[in-house]
C-alpha cells in the first residue's frame, strides 16, 4: 500500500448523529452508559448530543441531563455537542462540553429544508458562536453537509463544497468536517474536494464523515488516508439510518473502520471487542438489529484451534 | 487515483453461491427468470448452479432443470456451474454449460470439513475433470477458498494460498479464483497473495471473490484493481449469508460493486437499475430483505429537481 498515516483519530458520532436518525428514543441512562463504554474502549472523541430545540430533535431532548450525568470528560477525552446558534452554545457552555460543532450544508436547498436559512445566513449566524466558543477555550468543529451529493440538487460541485469548508475555517473553526450526508460519494468525488481544500486548510484540520448508504464509506476513507487525512467520523454498530433513503443504512460503523485500520496497520487506540460491547445495550434499547458488519460478525478467526504449532513460513499448515 | 483498468468483468454468483447460502429454497422458475434478468442487465458471466448431490446442497438440487429451461446462453454470455468430480462434469456437459468450476480450500481443515478430502486429494480428483472439460471446449475456473482466512485455522499464510492457486493453474484451469470465503481479509492480505501469484499466473487469468462479512469487500476490490485484476465475483442484492458467522452478510453485492466502478470510471457493461430489478423477485421468494446497499438505496440523486440550469463551474448552484 502507498504511504498511510501511522494513526487515525476516530470521532464516534453514534450518540448524536446515530441516535438522531433512529426512530426509537433511547433512555438517558442507556446513552450515558454508551458514551462511557465508548471511552472505555478507547474512543477519545465522542459527539455526545446536540443542543437544539427538543421539538426539533426529540431523540436528543435530554442533552443537558446526559452531560450532567456524564460529568467532566476523562483526561484526553473530548465530549462534543452540536449547537445551531448562540442559545445552543449557552447551554453547551453550561454543560461543560469540550467541543462544539456548527453545521451548514454546501447546497442551498438542503440548508433551507434543514434549518430554514441560506448558507450565507448560517455562516453569519455562526460567527458569534465560533468567536465566543473559542474565547471560552472550546474546540470548534464546522460541518459541511451535502459536500458531495445533495438529495435535492444532485451532485454538489467540488468548488462549492470547498468554498463552504474554507468559509468555516476562516470563521475560526479548528477543524472542518466534510460530510457525505447521503452516502453517495465515490473516491474521485472525495479526491476532488480534498484537492481543492488542502492547499487552503492544513490536512490535520480536515475530518471526513462518510455514510455507508451505498457501501462506499470505507473506500472513501482509504482515499482520504491517501491524501493524508487522519480524522474520521463513525457510529458504533452503524447506528443511525438515512432519512433520504428509507430503510437504507447511514453512518459508517466504528467497528468496520477499526477492523480495516487494524488490518492496514493504522492505529486508533480502540479495542474492537470493547467497542462491540458498547453498542449492544443501545441495540437492545432500539429493538432493532444494528447493521454494523463487524459489530455482527466479530473479529477474524484468531488462529489454529487444533493446538498445533504455527509456522508462518511453512508451505502447508496442518491441524494435527 | 492511480491507474485503474478501463473495464472489469463481473461474474454474478448469486444464483449459485448466493442461493447455496440461503436457508429458503427458491422455485426453479424464479431462478431461471433471475439468470435471464441478470443477462438483460448486462451481466456476461453467470454462475448458474452446481452439479453436486442434491442431498448435499438441496437449494441447488434443480440444476439440470434450471439449465434445461434456460437453454443455450446468448452470444457473448457464459453460463457456469460448479462440478465437484467427474460425475458432476458429466451432468454439466449434458446440460450444455459454457464453463465449469472446480474448487478446493487453501487450508486442510476447511477442505476436510467441506468435501471430506485433503487438498492434495481434491487436486488429484480435478485432474481428469479439467482435462475432459478443456477437451470439450469448456472454460474452466479453479476456486481457492479460505485463501486469506480459515474459520478453523485462522490466517492462511499467503504462500499457502498462492501454492494452491498455482497448482490449479498448472492443472489447466483458464482462470484461478481467489476467494475470501469468510470475509475477513483486508488489503494487505490481498496484496500479499497477488504479489506471490502474479509472477506465475497472468493477471488477466486471476479472479477475486470477496465476501463482505466485515465490510472489506470493496476496499479489497480496489486493492485488486491496483494490481491489475479485472475480474470479480459478486452476488445480486448481496444474496447469500455466511455459514461461519450466523446472521452476517456474505457475498459482495453486485450493485455495490457496479456503483463504485461507475464512480471510478471503470466500465462493466451492467445497467444498475436493470440489476436491481433482477434481484427483487428473488428477494420476494426468500421472504427476507436482501442486504445489498445500492439494491436498497438506489443510485445517487440525479440532479437538480428544480429545473434551473446546471453550471458545474459555478461557485454556487441555486435552485430558483
XYZ file of C-alpha atoms in Angstrom:
640
model
C 0.000 0.000 0.000
C 1.204 3.516 -0.661
C 2.133 5.522 2.418
C -0.577 5.526 5.057
C -0.599 7.655 8.201
C 0.529 5.770 11.341
C -2.565 6.710 13.336
C -6.089 7.962 12.949
C -8.414 9.822 15.280
C -11.938 8.440 15.326
C -14.855 10.569 16.476
C -17.800 8.416 17.427
C -20.915 10.348 16.456
C -23.238 7.478 17.359
C -24.710 9.178 20.413
C -25.562 12.251 18.301
C -25.760 11.595 14.534
C -26.625 7.948 15.110
C -29.365 8.392 17.665
C -30.708 11.474 15.875
C -31.583 9.222 12.956
C -33.118 6.399 14.947
C -36.892 6.274 15.231
C -36.995 4.915 18.784
C -35.896 7.263 21.582
C -33.258 5.766 23.858
C -33.368 6.233 27.648
C -30.922 8.733 29.124
C -29.159 6.158 31.274
C -28.506 3.972 28.236
C -26.977 6.954 26.426
C -24.730 7.783 29.371
C -23.544 4.186 29.668
C -22.960 4.144 25.915
C -20.652 7.152 25.997
C -18.736 5.724 28.947
C -18.363 2.369 27.210
C -17.062 4.038 24.049
C -14.446 5.841 26.091
C -13.546 2.639 27.929
C -12.992 1.009 24.537
C -10.503 3.725 23.614
C -12.573 6.289 21.742
C -11.167 9.725 22.555
C -13.629 11.975 20.745
C -17.338 11.464 21.258
C -20.092 13.591 19.801
C -22.457 13.212 22.706
C -25.515 15.223 21.771
C -26.992 18.343 20.268
C -28.317 21.470 21.955
C -31.243 22.135 19.669
C -34.899 22.719 20.453
C -36.360 19.499 21.854
C -39.298 19.707 19.499
C -36.942 19.670 16.533
C -34.943 16.580 17.522
C -36.841 14.785 20.289
C -34.331 11.936 20.302
C -31.763 14.332 21.752
C -34.032 16.328 24.054
C -32.123 15.108 27.107
C -28.811 16.689 26.142
C -28.482 18.699 29.366
C -29.217 15.668 31.544
C -26.819 13.422 29.577
C -23.954 15.845 30.130
C -24.904 16.330 33.771
C -24.741 12.598 34.440
C -21.553 12.121 32.437
C -19.686 14.765 34.340
C -16.351 16.103 33.105
C -14.672 14.146 30.329
C -11.720 11.997 31.463
C -8.265 13.324 30.660
C -7.507 13.063 26.953
C -11.148 12.624 26.001
C -13.304 15.269 24.328
C -17.081 15.392 24.599
C -18.663 17.411 21.821
C -22.101 18.712 21.001
C -23.825 20.312 18.052
C -25.000 23.862 18.548
C -27.147 25.617 15.944
C -26.929 29.118 17.414
C -25.866 31.189 20.411
C -28.602 29.835 22.627
C -27.360 26.309 21.967
C -23.843 27.496 22.754
C -25.033 28.927 26.088
C -26.418 25.524 27.024
C -23.244 23.777 25.830
C -21.035 26.064 27.887
C -23.195 25.500 30.958
C -22.963 21.759 30.386
C -19.172 21.851 30.322
C -18.604 20.367 26.852
C -15.094 20.325 25.413
C -16.057 20.955 21.802
C -18.948 22.451 19.888
C -19.904 21.812 16.290
C -21.655 24.173 13.935
C -23.068 22.927 10.672
C -24.144 24.111 7.273
C -24.942 22.376 4.047
C -22.947 23.015 0.898
C -26.208 23.319 -1.038
C -28.881 25.975 -0.648
C -31.878 23.698 -0.951
C -30.710 21.311 1.717
C -29.856 24.147 4.076
C -33.264 25.732 3.581
C -35.052 22.454 4.184
C -32.853 21.556 7.139
C -32.506 24.822 9.078
C -34.662 27.306 7.178
C -31.724 29.534 6.277
C -29.460 30.231 3.344
C -25.872 29.046 3.528
C -24.751 32.681 3.919
C -27.295 33.093 6.692
C -25.974 30.064 8.534
C -22.387 31.243 8.234
C -23.349 34.682 9.535
C -25.190 33.092 12.445
C -22.098 31.066 13.358
C -19.663 33.945 13.552
C -20.532 34.930 17.143
C -20.917 31.287 18.145
C -17.431 30.418 16.951
C -15.884 33.547 18.445
C -17.456 33.015 21.871
C -16.671 29.309 21.872
C -13.026 29.957 21.089
C -12.758 32.650 23.734
C -14.167 30.122 26.213
C -11.409 27.685 25.259
C -13.603 25.191 23.441
C -12.567 23.362 20.309
C -14.829 24.174 17.371
C -15.766 21.884 14.504
C -17.523 23.111 11.379
C -19.537 20.565 9.420
C -20.175 20.840 5.700
C -23.026 18.523 4.900
C -24.077 17.512 1.361
C -20.452 18.118 0.419
C -20.605 15.538 -2.397
C -24.276 14.933 -3.197
C -27.498 16.612 -2.186
C -30.836 14.774 -2.188
C -32.433 17.798 -3.875
C -29.679 19.253 -6.056
C -27.832 16.096 -7.096
C -24.050 16.311 -7.438
C -22.540 19.125 -5.377
C -19.808 20.815 -7.413
C -16.495 20.285 -5.624
C -15.719 24.023 -5.749
C -18.928 24.709 -3.871
C -18.118 22.304 -1.044
C -14.568 23.609 -0.855
C -15.822 27.194 -0.732
C -18.105 26.490 2.228
C -15.423 24.491 4.070
C -12.952 27.356 3.643
C -15.534 29.845 4.925
C -15.936 27.748 8.075
C -12.190 27.547 8.532
C -11.818 31.290 8.039
C -14.571 31.880 10.640
C -12.244 30.213 13.139
C -13.246 26.562 13.214
C -10.430 24.370 14.481
C -11.467 21.588 12.167
C -13.677 21.329 9.111
C -15.692 18.168 8.772
C -16.650 17.283 5.204
C -19.704 15.060 5.181
C -21.205 12.700 2.612
C -24.612 13.140 4.143
C -26.481 10.760 1.877
C -23.709 8.245 1.281
C -23.427 8.663 -2.482
C -19.802 9.710 -2.928
C -17.103 7.613 -4.547
C -13.333 8.159 -4.274
C -12.957 10.573 -7.212
C -15.536 12.869 -5.582
C -13.531 12.776 -2.356
C -10.290 13.437 -4.199
C -11.764 16.441 -5.995
C -12.855 18.116 -2.773
C -9.619 17.350 -0.949
C -7.503 18.609 -3.844
C -9.455 21.870 -3.759
C -9.375 22.209 0.007
C -5.932 21.076 1.157
C -4.000 23.975 -0.401
C -6.004 26.197 1.989
C -6.701 24.145 5.117
C -3.964 22.065 6.786
C -4.746 18.368 6.366
C -4.602 17.772 10.119
C -7.618 20.087 10.439
C -9.750 18.110 7.997
C -12.207 15.472 9.167
C -14.126 13.167 6.831
C -17.617 11.963 7.662
C -18.825 9.207 5.391
C -22.169 7.494 5.308
C -22.302 3.917 4.103
C -25.702 4.105 2.460
C -24.284 2.753 -0.825
C -21.367 0.827 0.618
C -18.666 3.337 -0.332
C -17.678 4.668 3.086
C -14.538 2.575 3.530
C -13.191 3.062 0.001
C -13.732 6.788 0.601
C -11.842 6.540 3.888
C -8.922 4.949 2.048
C -8.987 7.785 -0.470
C -8.886 10.218 2.434
C -5.971 8.363 4.023
C -4.056 8.587 0.746
C -4.439 12.364 0.887
C -3.158 12.445 4.458
C -6.471 12.828 6.263
C -6.246 11.304 9.750
C -9.634 12.039 11.296
C -12.878 10.235 10.518
C -16.370 10.102 11.970
C -18.158 6.835 12.576
C -21.037 5.475 14.610
C -20.789 2.421 16.860
C -22.721 -0.508 15.412
C -23.607 1.583 12.388
C -26.267 3.359 14.446
C -28.461 5.739 12.519
C -30.327 5.358 9.266
C -30.613 7.653 6.302
C -33.689 9.879 6.274
C -33.335 10.345 2.493
C -33.314 6.649 1.630
C -35.791 4.914 3.900
C -34.590 1.515 5.037
C -31.046 2.320 3.992
C -28.053 2.439 6.273
C -26.377 5.623 7.403
C -23.177 6.232 9.277
C -20.058 4.167 8.712
C -19.849 1.715 11.592
C -16.994 2.367 14.003
C -16.161 -1.334 14.260
C -15.883 -1.635 10.486
C -13.438 1.267 10.312
C -11.370 -0.044 13.226
C -11.252 -3.544 11.694
C -9.964 -2.152 8.401
C -7.448 0.173 10.052
C -6.174 -2.678 12.243
C -5.597 -4.683 9.054
C -3.866 -1.722 7.388
C -1.571 -1.272 10.374
C -3.010 2.163 11.199
C -3.501 2.631 14.914
C -6.673 4.009 16.500
C -6.224 3.194 20.170
C -9.611 1.478 20.056
C -10.255 -2.072 21.272
C -12.643 -3.815 18.914
C -14.274 -6.121 21.441
C -14.826 -3.291 23.904
C -16.350 -1.301 21.096
C -18.729 -4.086 20.086
C -19.793 -4.379 23.701
C -20.597 -0.676 23.847
C -23.236 -0.936 21.158
C -25.161 -3.920 22.484
C -27.258 -2.188 25.137
C -28.165 0.508 22.621
C -29.227 -2.151 20.132
C -31.398 -3.715 22.822
C -32.970 -0.365 23.668
C -33.739 0.266 19.995
C -35.179 -3.212 19.453
C -33.598 -3.406 16.033
C -30.541 -5.230 14.776
C -27.735 -2.760 14.205
C -26.255 -3.076 10.735
C -22.547 -2.719 11.547
C -20.838 -5.666 9.885
C -18.027 -6.300 12.338
C -20.445 -5.497 15.149
C -22.422 -8.514 13.949
C -19.682 -10.842 12.710
C -16.894 -10.210 15.186
C -13.168 -10.282 14.509
C -11.324 -12.504 12.059
C -10.784 -16.059 13.338
C -7.845 -15.990 15.672
C -5.697 -18.907 14.758
C -5.499 -22.667 14.671
C -7.875 -24.231 17.107
C -6.111 -27.540 16.863
C -3.214 -26.537 19.029
C -0.515 -27.415 16.515
C 2.477 -25.165 16.024
C 2.032 -22.243 13.676
C 4.903 -21.694 11.282
C 4.110 -18.735 9.024
C 6.842 -19.796 6.659
C 5.553 -23.332 6.203
C 4.105 -24.133 2.823
C 1.333 -26.134 4.368
C -0.152 -25.600 7.789
C -1.566 -28.780 9.228
C -4.019 -29.148 12.036
C -2.844 -32.369 13.692
C -6.469 7.698 -8.337
C -3.509 5.720 -9.587
C -4.050 3.885 -12.872
C -7.186 1.764 -12.926
C -8.143 -0.715 -15.626
C -10.707 0.648 -18.140
C -13.085 -2.246 -17.695
C -13.940 -5.085 -15.357
C -15.666 -8.408 -15.901
C -18.242 -9.230 -13.251
C -19.337 -12.811 -12.618
C -22.636 -12.901 -10.808
C -22.504 -15.923 -8.498
C -25.844 -15.086 -6.881
C -27.724 -17.996 -8.456
C -25.076 -20.415 -7.130
C -23.000 -19.082 -4.213
C -25.804 -16.757 -3.149
C -28.666 -19.230 -3.225
C -26.462 -22.010 -1.804
C -26.190 -19.958 1.378
C -29.838 -19.021 1.694
C -31.995 -21.043 4.051
C -35.168 -20.857 1.946
C -35.209 -22.834 -1.321
C -36.202 -20.735 -4.326
C -38.544 -22.091 -7.029
C -36.932 -23.118 -10.304
C -38.875 -20.624 -12.383
C -37.704 -17.761 -10.146
C -34.092 -18.896 -10.634
C -34.481 -19.047 -14.407
C -36.030 -15.584 -14.540
C -33.248 -14.325 -12.276
C -30.493 -15.507 -14.609
C -32.288 -14.028 -17.634
C -32.748 -10.707 -15.835
C -29.062 -10.575 -14.903
C -28.125 -11.109 -18.528
C -30.636 -8.473 -19.640
C -28.971 -6.045 -17.218
C -25.627 -6.664 -18.911
C -24.024 -9.395 -16.820
C -21.975 -11.580 -19.154
C -20.796 -14.289 -16.775
C -23.295 -16.022 -14.526
C -22.574 -18.896 -12.187
C -25.922 -20.563 -12.546
C -25.754 -23.600 -10.325
C -23.794 -26.557 -9.018
C -23.879 -30.205 -10.080
C -23.471 -31.759 -6.673
C -25.516 -34.431 -4.927
C -28.956 -32.939 -4.156
C -28.756 -34.145 -0.581
C -25.611 -32.129 -0.044
C -26.937 -28.800 -1.349
C -30.732 -29.075 -1.588
C -31.021 -25.397 -2.595
C -29.387 -26.281 -5.916
C -30.983 -29.695 -6.486
C -32.726 -28.410 -9.622
C -29.539 -27.634 -11.543
C -30.429 -29.863 -14.507
C -33.905 -28.346 -14.817
C -32.605 -24.769 -14.494
C -30.207 -25.289 -17.397
C -32.856 -27.059 -19.436
C -35.259 -24.158 -19.112
C -32.556 -21.558 -19.734
C -31.433 -23.133 -22.964
C -28.196 -22.070 -24.632
C -26.557 -18.913 -23.342
C -26.974 -15.870 -25.599
C -23.964 -14.850 -27.659
C -21.260 -13.329 -25.507
C -22.706 -14.743 -22.298
C -21.242 -17.634 -20.304
C -23.269 -19.849 -18.001
C -21.109 -21.655 -15.476
C -21.597 -24.374 -12.908
C -19.639 -25.889 -10.071
C -18.624 -29.508 -10.507
C -17.007 -31.450 -7.656
C -15.987 -34.503 -9.674
C -16.324 -36.318 -12.994
C -19.935 -37.251 -12.377
C -20.774 -33.585 -11.911
C -18.877 -32.816 -15.093
C -20.944 -35.418 -16.976
C -24.108 -33.651 -15.897
C -22.660 -30.242 -16.768
C -21.660 -31.377 -20.244
C -25.119 -32.842 -20.811
C -26.660 -29.566 -19.672
C -24.651 -27.566 -22.186
C -22.855 -25.217 -19.769
C -20.145 -22.935 -21.096
C -17.864 -23.098 -18.066
C -17.235 -25.401 -15.139
C -15.644 -24.534 -11.816
C -13.672 -26.821 -9.564
C -12.882 -25.788 -6.023
C -10.517 -26.518 -3.197
C -9.721 -24.773 0.032
C -6.252 -23.448 0.755
C -6.438 -24.993 4.226
C -6.616 -28.675 5.101
C -9.179 -28.402 7.870
C -11.650 -26.487 5.771
C -11.262 -28.874 2.868
C -11.785 -31.891 5.111
C -14.884 -30.378 6.684
C -16.228 -29.171 3.351
C -15.571 -32.078 0.966
C -14.046 -34.792 3.143
C -10.750 -34.773 1.282
C -7.265 -33.398 1.664
C -6.212 -30.533 -0.589
C -3.933 -32.931 -2.477
C -6.831 -35.324 -2.825
C -9.059 -32.601 -4.275
C -6.393 -31.517 -6.758
C -5.888 -35.131 -7.848
C -9.637 -35.561 -8.284
C -9.767 -32.478 -10.513
C -7.094 -33.511 -12.973
C -9.397 -35.642 -15.146
C -12.255 -33.156 -14.718
C -10.167 -30.274 -16.003
C -8.689 -32.304 -18.836
C -12.050 -33.565 -20.057
C -13.670 -30.147 -19.707
C -10.948 -28.495 -21.752
C -11.124 -31.149 -24.443
C -14.873 -30.484 -24.629
C -14.155 -26.808 -25.240
C -15.416 -25.549 -21.883
C -13.779 -22.759 -19.931
C -12.513 -23.932 -16.548
C -12.323 -21.906 -13.356
C -10.442 -23.101 -10.276
C -11.551 -21.662 -6.939
C -9.235 -21.354 -3.960
C -11.416 -20.850 -0.934
C -10.132 -19.765 2.510
C -7.334 -18.040 0.603
C -6.930 -15.365 3.299
C -8.589 -16.681 6.462
C -9.980 -20.024 7.512
C -12.670 -20.359 10.177
C -10.703 -23.257 11.701
C -7.067 -22.400 11.060
C -7.151 -18.618 11.309
C -4.890 -16.640 8.984
C -3.970 -18.588 5.841
C -0.296 -17.977 5.027
C -0.116 -16.173 1.689
C 2.396 -18.730 0.353
C -0.103 -21.482 1.008
C -2.879 -19.788 -0.935
C -0.508 -18.954 -3.759
C 0.718 -22.533 -3.875
C -2.793 -23.928 -4.253
C -3.749 -21.317 -6.860
C -0.669 -22.166 -8.896
C -1.480 -25.885 -8.690
C -4.932 -25.174 -10.127
C -3.441 -23.086 -12.912
C -0.883 -25.781 -13.711
C -3.692 -28.370 -13.852
C -5.087 -26.382 -16.774
C -7.644 -24.006 -15.262
C -8.246 -20.999 -17.514
C -8.740 -18.780 -14.516
C -7.955 -19.036 -10.814
C -10.460 -17.505 -8.474
C -9.052 -16.451 -5.114
C -11.787 -16.316 -2.512
C -12.134 -14.621 0.862
C -14.642 -17.214 1.955
C -15.359 -15.752 5.374
C -14.923 -12.087 4.550
C -12.054 -11.367 6.906
C -9.337 -10.117 4.549
C -8.012 -6.574 4.388
C -5.991 -5.035 1.536
C -2.518 -6.057 2.772
C -3.677 -9.702 2.803
C -4.870 -9.318 -0.789
C -1.633 -7.633 -1.828
C 0.459 -10.421 -0.281
C -1.346 -13.137 -2.228
C -1.328 -11.205 -5.505
C 2.358 -10.360 -5.178
C 3.097 -14.061 -4.726
C 0.785 -15.200 -7.511
C 1.157 -12.701 -10.350
C 4.747 -13.632 -11.238
C 3.341 -17.075 -12.111
C -0.219 -16.542 -13.348
C -1.077 -13.792 -15.853
C -3.198 -11.142 -14.148
C -5.958 -11.478 -16.736
C -6.441 -15.066 -15.515
C -6.973 -14.038 -11.886
C -10.437 -13.532 -10.432
C -11.102 -12.167 -6.949
C -14.091 -13.307 -4.914
C -14.670 -11.186 -1.844
C -17.256 -11.616 0.870
C -18.455 -8.527 2.664
C -18.972 -10.126 6.059
C -16.803 -7.476 7.742
C -17.326 -4.687 5.243
C -13.967 -5.016 3.499
C -15.018 -6.364 0.113
C -14.854 -3.078 -1.797
C -11.547 -1.898 -0.329
C -10.201 -5.323 -1.286
C -11.578 -4.890 -4.819
C -9.730 -1.579 -5.089
C -6.541 -3.286 -3.950
C -7.107 -5.883 -6.656
C -7.698 -3.188 -9.277
C -4.404 -1.532 -8.301
C -2.648 -4.827 -9.052
C -4.332 -5.046 -12.444
C -7.019 -7.599 -11.599
C -10.058 -7.095 -13.827
C -12.424 -9.890 -12.814
C -14.528 -10.013 -9.686
C -17.340 -12.159 -8.335
C -20.434 -10.651 -6.769
C -23.996 -11.612 -5.951
C -27.020 -9.571 -6.949
C -28.631 -7.920 -3.944
C -25.915 -9.343 -1.727
C -27.677 -12.712 -1.820
C -26.219 -15.360 0.433
C -25.201 -15.289 4.061
C -22.107 -16.581 5.787
C -22.441 -20.036 7.316
C -19.483 -19.310 9.618
C -20.895 -16.111 11.112
C -24.623 -16.611 11.595
C -26.619 -13.510 10.805
C -23.687 -11.970 8.986
C -23.619 -10.978 5.356
C -21.791 -12.904 2.661
C -21.090 -12.098 -0.945
C -20.265 -8.612 -2.137
C -23.425 -7.217 -3.711
C -23.224 -6.772 -7.466
C -24.980 -3.405 -7.322
C -22.474 -2.097 -4.763
C -19.548 -3.067 -6.997
C -21.156 -1.589 -10.102
C -21.984 1.659 -8.260
C -18.364 2.023 -7.151
C -16.928 1.137 -10.545
C -19.288 3.599 -12.260
C -17.956 6.287 -9.912
C -14.358 5.245 -10.608
C -14.951 5.412 -14.362
C -14.363 1.670 -14.802
C -16.842 0.136 -17.193
C -18.758 -3.083 -16.515
C -21.435 -3.079 -19.212
C -24.010 -3.508 -16.464
C -27.070 -1.303 -16.019
C -27.647 -0.627 -12.352
C -31.421 -0.272 -12.470
C -31.814 -3.448 -14.519
C -29.633 -5.200 -12.000
C -31.678 -4.005 -9.026
C -34.789 -5.217 -10.792
C -33.284 -8.675 -11.256
C -32.967 -9.244 -7.527
C -36.447 -8.211 -6.458
C -38.344 -11.392 -7.339
C -35.654 -13.434 -5.604
C -35.971 -11.280 -2.501
C -39.713 -11.854 -2.557
C -39.248 -15.604 -2.915
C -36.847 -15.637 0.033
C -39.102 -13.509 2.208
C -36.133 -11.659 3.603
C -34.739 -8.224 2.894
C -31.591 -8.547 0.815
C -28.681 -6.650 2.329
C -27.159 -5.109 -0.798
C -26.790 -1.405 -0.066
C -27.331 0.031 -3.514
C -30.007 -2.607 -4.069
C -31.840 -0.957 -1.175
C -30.895 2.693 -1.575
C -30.792 3.115 -5.340
C -28.480 5.354 -7.344
C -27.122 8.737 -6.322
C -29.642 11.592 -6.715
C -29.667 12.586 -10.343
C -29.539 16.325 -10.422
C -31.383 19.479 -9.564
C -35.089 18.843 -9.318
C -35.827 22.486 -9.544
C -35.233 22.792 -13.257
C -32.657 25.546 -13.066
C -29.563 25.465 -15.261
C -26.641 23.425 -14.006
C -23.272 25.101 -14.380
C -20.593 22.800 -12.981
C -18.196 25.707 -12.885
C -20.444 27.974 -10.857
C -19.359 28.660 -7.307
C -22.890 28.395 -6.066
C -25.657 26.384 -7.611
C -29.031 27.850 -6.913
C -32.384 26.146 -7.100
C -34.630 29.031 -8.152
